[in-house]
CSV table of C-alpha atoms in Angstrom, one decimal:
chain,number,residue,atom,x,y,z
A,805,MET,CA,0.0,0.0,0.0
A,806,GLU,CA,1.2,3.5,-0.8
A,807,PRO,CA,2.3,5.4,2.3
A,808,GLU,CA,-0.1,8.2,1.7
A,809,THR,CA,-3.0,5.8,1.3
A,810,ALA,CA,-2.0,4.0,4.5
A,811,SER,CA,-1.8,7.2,6.4
A,812,THR,CA,-5.2,8.4,5.2
A,813,CYS,CA,-6.8,5.0,6.0
A,814,LEU,CA,-5.2,4.9,9.5
A,815,LYS,CA,-6.6,8.4,10.3
A,816,ARG,CA,-10.0,7.4,9.0
A,817,LEU,CA,-10.0,4.1,11.0
A,818,SER,CA,-9.0,6.0,14.1
A,819,LYS,CA,-12.1,8.2,13.7
A,820,ILE,CA,-14.2,5.2,13.0
A,821,GLU,CA,-13.0,3.6,16.2
A,822,GLY,CA,-14.1,6.6,18.1
A,823,GLN,CA,-17.5,6.5,16.3
A,824,VAL,CA,-18.0,2.8,17.3
A,825,ARG,CA,-17.1,3.6,20.9
A,826,GLY,CA,-19.6,6.4,20.8
A,827,ILE,CA,-22.3,4.0,19.5
A,828,SER,CA,-21.5,1.6,22.3
A,829,ARG,CA,-22.0,4.3,24.8
A,830,MET,CA,-25.3,5.2,23.2
A,831,VAL,CA,-26.5,1.6,23.6
A,832,GLU,CA,-25.3,1.6,27.2
A,833,GLU,CA,-27.1,4.8,27.9
A,834,ASP,CA,-30.3,3.4,26.3
A,835,ARG,CA,-30.4,6.2,23.7
A,836,TYR,CA,-33.1,6.5,21.1
A,837,CYS,CA,-32.9,3.6,18.6
A,838,ILE,CA,-33.1,5.8,15.5
A,839,ASP,CA,-30.2,7.9,16.7
A,840,ILE,CA,-28.1,4.7,17.2
A,841,ILE,CA,-29.1,3.4,13.8
A,842,THR,CA,-28.1,6.7,12.3
A,843,GLN,CA,-24.7,6.5,13.9
A,844,ILE,CA,-24.2,2.9,12.8
A,845,ALA,CA,-25.0,4.0,9.2
A,846,ALA,CA,-22.4,6.8,9.4
A,847,ALA,CA,-19.8,4.3,10.7
A,848,ARG,CA,-20.6,1.9,7.9
A,849,ALA,CA,-20.3,4.7,5.3
A,850,ALA,CA,-16.9,5.7,6.7
A,851,LEU,CA,-15.7,2.0,6.6
A,852,ARG,CA,-16.9,1.9,2.9
A,853,ARG,CA,-14.7,4.9,2.2
A,854,VAL,CA,-11.7,3.2,3.7
A,855,GLU,CA,-12.5,0.1,1.7
A,856,GLU,CA,-12.7,2.1,-1.5
A,857,ALA,CA,-9.4,3.7,-0.8
A,858,VAL,CA,-7.6,0.4,-0.2
A,859,LEU,CA,-9.3,-1.1,-3.3
A,860,LYS,CA,-8.2,1.8,-5.4
A,861,ASP,CA,-4.7,1.5,-4.2
A,862,HIS,CA,-4.7,-2.2,-4.9
A,863,VAL,CA,-5.9,-1.8,-8.4
A,864,SER,CA,-3.5,1.1,-9.2
A,865,HIS,CA,-0.5,-0.8,-7.9
A,866,CYS,CA,-0.9,-4.6,-7.5
A,867,VAL,CA,-3.3,-5.2,-10.4
A,868,GLU,CA,-1.6,-2.7,-12.7
A,869,HIS,CA,1.8,-4.4,-11.9
A,870,ALA,CA,0.4,-7.8,-12.9
A,871,ILE,CA,-1.0,-6.4,-16.1
A,872,ALA,CA,2.3,-4.7,-17.0
A,873,SER,CA,4.4,-7.8,-16.1
A,874,GLY,CA,3.0,-9.8,-19.0
A,875,ASP,CA,2.7,-12.8,-16.7
A,876,ALA,CA,-0.6,-14.4,-17.6
A,877,ASP,CA,-0.7,-16.5,-14.4
A,878,GLU,CA,-0.2,-13.4,-12.2
A,879,GLN,CA,-2.8,-11.5,-14.2
A,880,ARG,CA,-5.4,-14.2,-13.8
A,881,THR,CA,-4.6,-14.4,-10.1
A,882,LYS,CA,-5.0,-10.7,-9.5
A,883,VAL,CA,-8.2,-10.5,-11.6
A,884,ALA,CA,-9.7,-13.5,-9.7
A,885,GLU,CA,-8.8,-11.9,-6.4
A,886,LEU,CA,-10.4,-8.7,-7.5
A,887,MET,CA,-13.6,-10.4,-8.7
A,888,GLU,CA,-13.8,-12.3,-5.4
A,889,VAL,CA,-13.4,-9.3,-3.2
A,890,LEU,CA,-15.9,-7.3,-5.3
A,891,ALA,CA,-18.4,-10.1,-4.9
A,892,ARG,CA,-17.9,-10.2,-1.2
A,893,THR,CA,-18.3,-6.5,-0.8
A,894,ASN,CA,-21.6,-6.5,-2.6
A,895,ARG,CA,-23.2,-9.1,-0.2
C-alpha cells in the first residue's frame, strides 16, 4: 500500500474507532434507537470509504503491476482476487 493511502486510511480508521465507541456508549445509555441506527450507518459509510481507498490503491499498484508484467498467471490471479473481493463487498 502506498504510504499516503495507508496514512489516510489509518486516520479514518481511528475516527471510525471513536465512532464505534460512541455507538457503544449510546447503547449503554439506552439512547433512542433511531439515533443509534443513524450513527451505525455513518460508521458503515466511513468504513466503505476506507475500503474504497484500499481497493483503489490495490488496483492502481498490484493489479496494474500484474498487467504490466505480462505474466498471464499473475494477471489471472489478480483479476480472480479482485472479482472475489468485489463479490464479497456486494453481499
